[in-house]
Short mmCIF file of C-alpha atoms in Angstrom, two decimals:
data_model
loop_
_atom_site.label_atom_id
_atom_site.label_comp_id
_atom_site.label_asym_id
_atom_site.label_seq_id
_atom_site.Cartn_x
_atom_site.Cartn_y
_atom_site.Cartn_z
CA MET A 1 98.99 53.11 30.11
CA SER A 2 97.25 50.88 32.64
CA ASP A 3 100.11 48.36 32.63
CA TRP A 4 102.84 51.04 32.49
CA GLN A 5 105.21 51.63 35.38
CA PRO A 6 108.05 54.14 35.26
CA ARG A 7 111.63 52.91 35.39
CA LEU A 8 112.82 56.37 36.39
CA VAL A 9 111.00 59.06 38.37
CA ALA A 10 112.39 62.59 37.92
CA LEU A 11 111.38 65.02 40.65
CA ASP A 12 111.68 68.76 40.93
CA ILE A 13 112.34 69.92 44.51
CA ASP A 14 110.95 73.36 45.37
CA GLY A 15 107.18 73.46 44.96
CA THR A 16 107.08 69.74 44.17
CA LEU A 17 108.73 67.86 47.03
CA LEU A 18 109.09 70.86 49.35
CA LYS A 19 106.37 73.38 50.14
CA TRP A 20 106.88 77.06 49.41
CA VAL A 21 107.06 79.54 52.28
CA ALA A 22 104.15 81.92 51.60
CA GLY A 23 105.28 85.18 50.03
CA LEU A 24 108.96 84.28 49.90
CA GLY A 25 111.15 82.74 47.21
CA MET A 26 112.19 79.84 49.41
CA SER A 27 110.93 76.45 50.55
CA HIS A 28 110.32 74.74 53.85
CA GLU A 29 113.25 72.33 54.12
CA GLU A 30 111.12 69.45 55.37
CA VAL A 31 109.79 66.43 53.49
CA THR A 32 106.31 65.23 54.47
CA PRO A 33 105.85 61.57 55.49
CA ALA A 34 103.60 61.00 52.46
CA VAL A 35 106.28 62.19 50.02
CA HIS A 36 109.02 60.26 51.82
CA ASP A 37 107.00 57.03 51.77
CA ALA A 38 106.05 57.42 48.10
CA VAL A 39 109.70 57.91 47.09
CA GLN A 40 110.72 54.87 49.11
CA ARG A 41 108.15 52.73 47.26
CA VAL A 42 109.75 53.76 43.97
CA LEU A 43 113.16 52.68 45.23
CA ASP A 44 111.78 49.44 46.68
CA SER A 45 110.42 48.55 43.23
CA GLY A 46 113.88 48.82 41.70
CA ALA A 47 113.12 52.00 39.75
CA HIS A 48 115.38 55.05 39.93
CA VAL A 49 114.61 58.38 41.58
CA VAL A 50 116.46 61.37 40.14
CA LEU A 51 116.20 64.80 41.73
CA SER A 52 116.12 67.44 39.00
CA SER A 53 116.30 71.06 40.11
CA GLY A 54 117.62 74.52 39.46
CA ARG A 55 119.43 74.25 42.77
CA ALA A 56 123.19 73.99 43.01
CA PRO A 57 124.54 70.51 43.87
CA HIS A 58 125.27 71.32 47.51
CA ASN A 59 121.63 72.38 48.00
CA MET A 60 120.33 69.13 46.50
CA THR A 61 122.29 66.54 48.44
CA VAL A 62 120.63 67.70 51.67
CA VAL A 63 117.23 66.90 50.14
CA ALA A 64 118.48 63.51 48.97
CA ASP A 65 119.48 62.83 52.56
CA LYS A 66 116.04 63.84 53.87
CA LEU A 67 114.42 61.46 51.39
CA ASP A 68 116.86 58.63 52.28
CA LEU A 69 117.51 58.17 48.58
CA HIS A 70 120.81 56.36 49.12
CA GLY A 71 119.40 53.84 51.56
CA HIS A 72 119.64 51.09 48.93
CA GLY A 73 123.42 51.37 48.76
CA GLU A 74 123.82 52.74 45.23
CA GLN A 75 125.14 56.16 44.23
CA LEU A 76 122.31 58.42 43.13
CA TRP A 77 122.06 60.42 39.96
CA ILE A 78 121.25 64.11 40.53
CA VAL A 79 120.51 66.74 37.86
CA ALA A 80 121.46 70.17 39.20
CA ALA A 81 121.62 73.76 37.93
CA ASN A 82 118.68 73.20 35.56
CA GLY A 83 120.53 70.42 33.74
CA ALA A 84 123.95 72.03 33.39
CA VAL A 85 125.46 69.77 36.07
CA VAL A 86 124.95 66.04 36.64
CA LEU A 87 126.46 64.40 39.69
CA ARG A 88 126.60 61.11 41.55
CA TYR A 89 126.04 61.03 45.30
CA PRO A 90 127.33 60.03 47.83
CA PRO A 91 130.00 61.26 47.72
CA ALA A 92 129.21 64.25 45.52
CA GLU A 93 131.03 63.73 42.22
CA VAL A 94 130.31 65.83 39.12
CA VAL A 95 130.26 63.53 36.09
CA HIS A 96 128.86 65.90 33.46
CA GLU A 97 128.89 69.69 33.13
CA VAL A 98 128.09 72.18 30.36
CA THR A 99 129.44 75.74 30.56
CA PHE A 100 129.09 78.94 28.50
CA ASP A 101 130.38 82.48 28.17
CA ALA A 102 127.84 84.47 30.17
CA ARG A 103 129.38 87.91 29.68
CA PRO A 104 127.20 89.18 26.78
CA ALA A 105 123.92 88.03 28.36
CA VAL A 106 124.77 89.39 31.80
CA ALA A 107 125.78 92.74 30.34
CA ALA A 108 122.53 92.94 28.33
CA VAL A 109 120.36 92.21 31.36
CA LEU A 110 122.21 94.61 33.66
CA ALA A 111 121.88 97.37 31.07
CA GLN A 112 118.12 97.14 31.62
CA HIS A 113 118.22 96.32 35.35
CA PRO A 114 121.43 97.96 36.64
CA GLU A 115 120.53 97.31 40.29
CA ALA A 116 119.87 93.59 39.80
CA LEU A 117 121.84 91.07 41.83
CA VAL A 118 124.05 88.48 40.14
CA ALA A 119 125.17 85.10 41.49
CA VAL A 120 127.44 82.35 40.18
CA GLU A 121 127.93 79.02 41.95
CA GLU A 122 131.13 78.50 43.91
CA ARG A 123 131.27 74.69 43.72
CA GLY A 124 130.91 72.95 47.07
CA VAL A 125 130.74 76.21 49.02
CA GLY A 126 127.87 78.37 47.91
CA TYR A 127 127.78 81.36 45.59
CA ARG A 128 129.79 84.36 44.53
CA VAL A 129 127.34 87.27 44.51
CA SER A 130 127.37 90.92 43.51
CA GLY A 131 125.40 91.82 46.65
CA PRO A 132 123.25 90.25 49.38
CA PHE A 133 120.27 88.24 48.08
CA PRO A 134 116.96 88.14 50.02
CA ASP A 135 117.19 85.83 53.03
CA GLY A 136 116.85 82.14 52.27
CA GLU A 137 117.04 82.38 48.48
CA LEU A 138 120.58 81.05 48.13
CA GLY A 139 121.93 78.17 50.18
CA GLY A 140 125.47 77.84 51.45
CA THR A 141 128.08 80.55 51.91
CA THR A 142 127.91 83.72 49.82
CA ILE A 143 131.06 85.60 48.80
CA ILE A 144 130.79 89.19 47.55
CA ALA A 145 132.58 89.59 44.21
CA ASP A 146 132.76 91.84 41.17
CA VAL A 147 130.41 90.82 38.36
CA ASP A 148 133.10 91.01 35.69
CA ASP A 149 135.29 88.68 37.72
CA MET A 150 132.38 86.29 38.32
CA VAL A 151 131.78 85.72 34.61
CA ALA A 152 135.35 86.11 33.34
CA GLN A 153 135.56 82.34 32.87
CA PRO A 154 132.88 80.01 31.42
CA VAL A 155 130.18 79.10 33.95
CA SER A 156 127.38 76.54 34.07
CA ARG A 157 124.71 78.94 35.30
CA VAL A 158 124.14 82.58 36.25
CA ILE A 159 121.33 83.80 38.51
CA ILE A 160 120.04 87.35 38.11
CA ARG A 161 117.59 88.63 40.72
CA ASP A 162 115.87 92.00 41.01
CA PRO A 163 113.79 92.23 44.20
CA LYS A 164 112.21 95.42 42.87
CA ALA A 165 110.89 93.76 39.68
CA THR A 166 108.28 91.07 38.98
CA ALA A 167 108.43 87.73 37.20
CA GLU A 168 106.40 89.29 34.38
CA ASP A 169 109.02 92.05 34.04
CA PHE A 170 111.71 89.43 33.55
CA VAL A 171 109.63 87.38 31.08
CA ALA A 172 109.24 90.48 28.93
CA LEU A 173 112.89 91.44 29.38
CA ALA A 174 114.22 88.05 28.28
CA ALA A 175 111.90 87.96 25.27
CA ASN A 176 112.86 91.47 24.15
CA LEU A 177 116.61 91.00 24.57
CA GLY A 178 116.72 87.74 22.65
CA LEU A 179 119.80 86.67 24.65
CA HIS A 180 121.51 85.00 21.68
CA GLY A 181 123.83 82.14 22.63
CA THR A 182 122.10 81.73 25.97
CA ASP A 183 119.00 79.95 27.24
CA TYR A 184 117.01 81.36 30.12
CA VAL A 185 114.29 80.48 32.60
CA VAL A 186 112.23 82.91 34.65
CA GLY A 187 111.21 81.79 38.13
CA TRP A 188 108.23 82.57 40.36
CA THR A 189 109.75 85.94 41.26
CA ALA A 190 112.00 88.30 39.28
CA TRP A 191 114.61 85.56 39.08
CA LEU A 192 116.36 84.85 35.79
CA ASP A 193 118.50 81.74 35.26
CA LEU A 194 120.96 82.00 32.37
CA ALA A 195 122.26 78.71 30.98
CA PRO A 196 124.11 77.28 27.97
CA VAL A 197 122.00 76.93 24.82
CA GLY A 198 120.17 73.61 24.70
CA VAL A 199 120.66 72.92 28.39
CA SER A 200 117.60 72.18 30.52
CA LYS A 201 116.44 69.62 33.02
CA ALA A 202 115.46 67.53 29.99
CA SER A 203 119.01 67.48 28.61
CA GLY A 204 120.39 66.54 32.03
CA LEU A 205 117.87 63.73 32.39
CA GLU A 206 118.59 62.54 28.86
CA TYR A 207 122.23 62.12 29.87
CA VAL A 208 121.24 60.14 32.98
CA ALA A 209 118.77 57.98 31.07
CA GLN A 210 121.42 57.11 28.50
CA GLN A 211 123.82 56.03 31.24
CA LEU A 212 121.12 53.81 32.76
CA GLY A 213 119.85 52.42 29.44
CA ILE A 214 116.35 53.80 30.05
CA ASP A 215 114.11 55.17 27.30
CA ARG A 216 112.40 58.48 27.99
CA ALA A 217 109.06 56.75 27.42
CA ASP A 218 109.70 54.98 30.72
CA VAL A 219 110.22 58.22 32.68
CA LEU A 220 107.72 59.93 34.97
CA ALA A 221 108.56 63.59 35.65
CA ILE A 222 106.81 65.88 38.12
CA GLY A 223 107.37 69.63 38.49
CA ASP A 224 105.75 73.01 39.00
CA GLY A 225 107.95 75.73 37.49
CA ARG A 226 108.77 77.22 34.12
CA ASN A 227 112.13 75.48 34.35
CA ASP A 228 110.26 72.15 34.38
CA ILE A 229 108.54 72.61 31.01
CA GLU A 230 111.20 70.87 28.88
CA MET A 231 111.45 68.03 31.42
CA LEU A 232 107.69 67.44 31.43
CA GLN A 233 107.57 67.48 27.64
CA TRP A 234 110.54 65.12 27.36
CA ALA A 235 109.31 62.46 29.79
CA GLY A 236 106.96 59.65 28.85
CA ARG A 237 104.56 61.11 31.40
CA GLY A 238 104.99 64.71 32.51
CA VAL A 239 102.85 65.87 35.41
CA ALA A 240 102.39 69.44 36.65
CA MET A 241 101.75 70.27 40.28
CA GLY A 242 98.33 71.72 41.06
CA GLN A 243 99.69 75.19 41.89
CA ALA A 244 101.83 75.44 38.73
CA VAL A 245 101.36 78.42 36.43
CA ASP A 246 99.08 77.86 33.44
CA GLU A 247 101.90 77.64 30.89
CA VAL A 248 103.28 74.62 32.78
CA LYS A 249 99.88 72.95 33.20
CA GLN A 250 99.09 73.41 29.51
CA ILE A 251 102.03 71.32 28.31
CA ALA A 252 101.69 68.58 30.94
CA ASP A 253 100.10 65.17 30.36
CA ALA A 254 98.26 65.54 33.65
CA VAL A 255 97.92 67.83 36.66
CA THR A 256 98.15 66.42 40.17
CA ASP A 257 97.24 68.01 43.51
CA THR A 258 99.13 71.00 44.90
CA VAL A 259 102.33 70.72 46.91
CA ASP A 260 100.36 71.54 50.06
CA GLU A 261 98.23 68.47 49.29
CA ASP A 262 101.28 66.23 48.65
CA GLY A 263 100.53 66.16 44.93
CA ALA A 264 103.84 64.46 44.09
CA ALA A 265 103.00 61.60 46.46
CA VAL A 266 99.53 61.34 44.91
CA GLU A 267 100.95 60.97 41.40
CA ILE A 268 103.65 58.52 42.46
CA GLY A 269 100.97 56.49 44.24
CA ARG A 270 99.19 55.87 40.93
CA TRP A 271 102.16 53.84 39.70
CA PHE A 272 103.71 52.69 42.97
CA PRO A 273 100.71 52.20 45.25
CA ALA A 274 100.95 51.68 48.97
CA ALA A 275 99.96 48.25 50.26
CA GLY A 276 96.20 47.87 50.17
CA SER A 277 95.57 50.72 47.72
CA GLY A 278 94.53 50.26 44.12
CA GLY A 279 96.83 52.71 42.35
CA MET A 280 96.59 53.78 38.70
CA ASP A 281 93.31 55.62 39.27
CA LEU A 282 93.41 57.82 36.19
#
């Protein structure tokens, strides 16, 4: 791969571009100079940068702004909601969305965790929620609503959060329930994302790559969470962050430094080196 250079760089946000706040399920909303500069070198080369996250669209455009991703005058591609939504920005324009009937899966989970919180995106505003989420975990405005009303119509994603449970509790729960007709991802905490079957960051990126005429072999993807596994496996080179859980590291082509060490910038620098550096030090 010594002469390889990605044509598209797919980047997770939380735990990859943004550092986690210790002990909380939220990120510092600041981009380090090293990460900003590395992303700019990708753009300067003519390659594409695509943010790919479980975040809702309105929580991703702010990160695109911090990275100055639209400084080259073209609309960006953004993969949101773990692949269920693809948008162009700016302005924010949804160009692809996959929805599903979440009622059976939500009912099955709540039967086991009746006190769990439920959230569904309210496009462009924030979220409709069954109750207050822990501070900082959901961006935008939250609107209290009845769960049955929230999932009465097809949705692109449902978040279920139980502050009293652990991530391991939710891994076991999802495996035991089966959740037929629904895909799921468990986060760092007791946070369960329900999504349409077959939808992941990989499927969202596949859609973008097809629009751009780019083969997945020419994609570099970097991430740290369980919701990054399909993306890292799909990309020509999938790289796990140094603090990722073992199941993510095990499927990755390589492991870079931690987010606190600007691991994303380190990996990008191998293929898009700063002036005077060698790059591609594998």
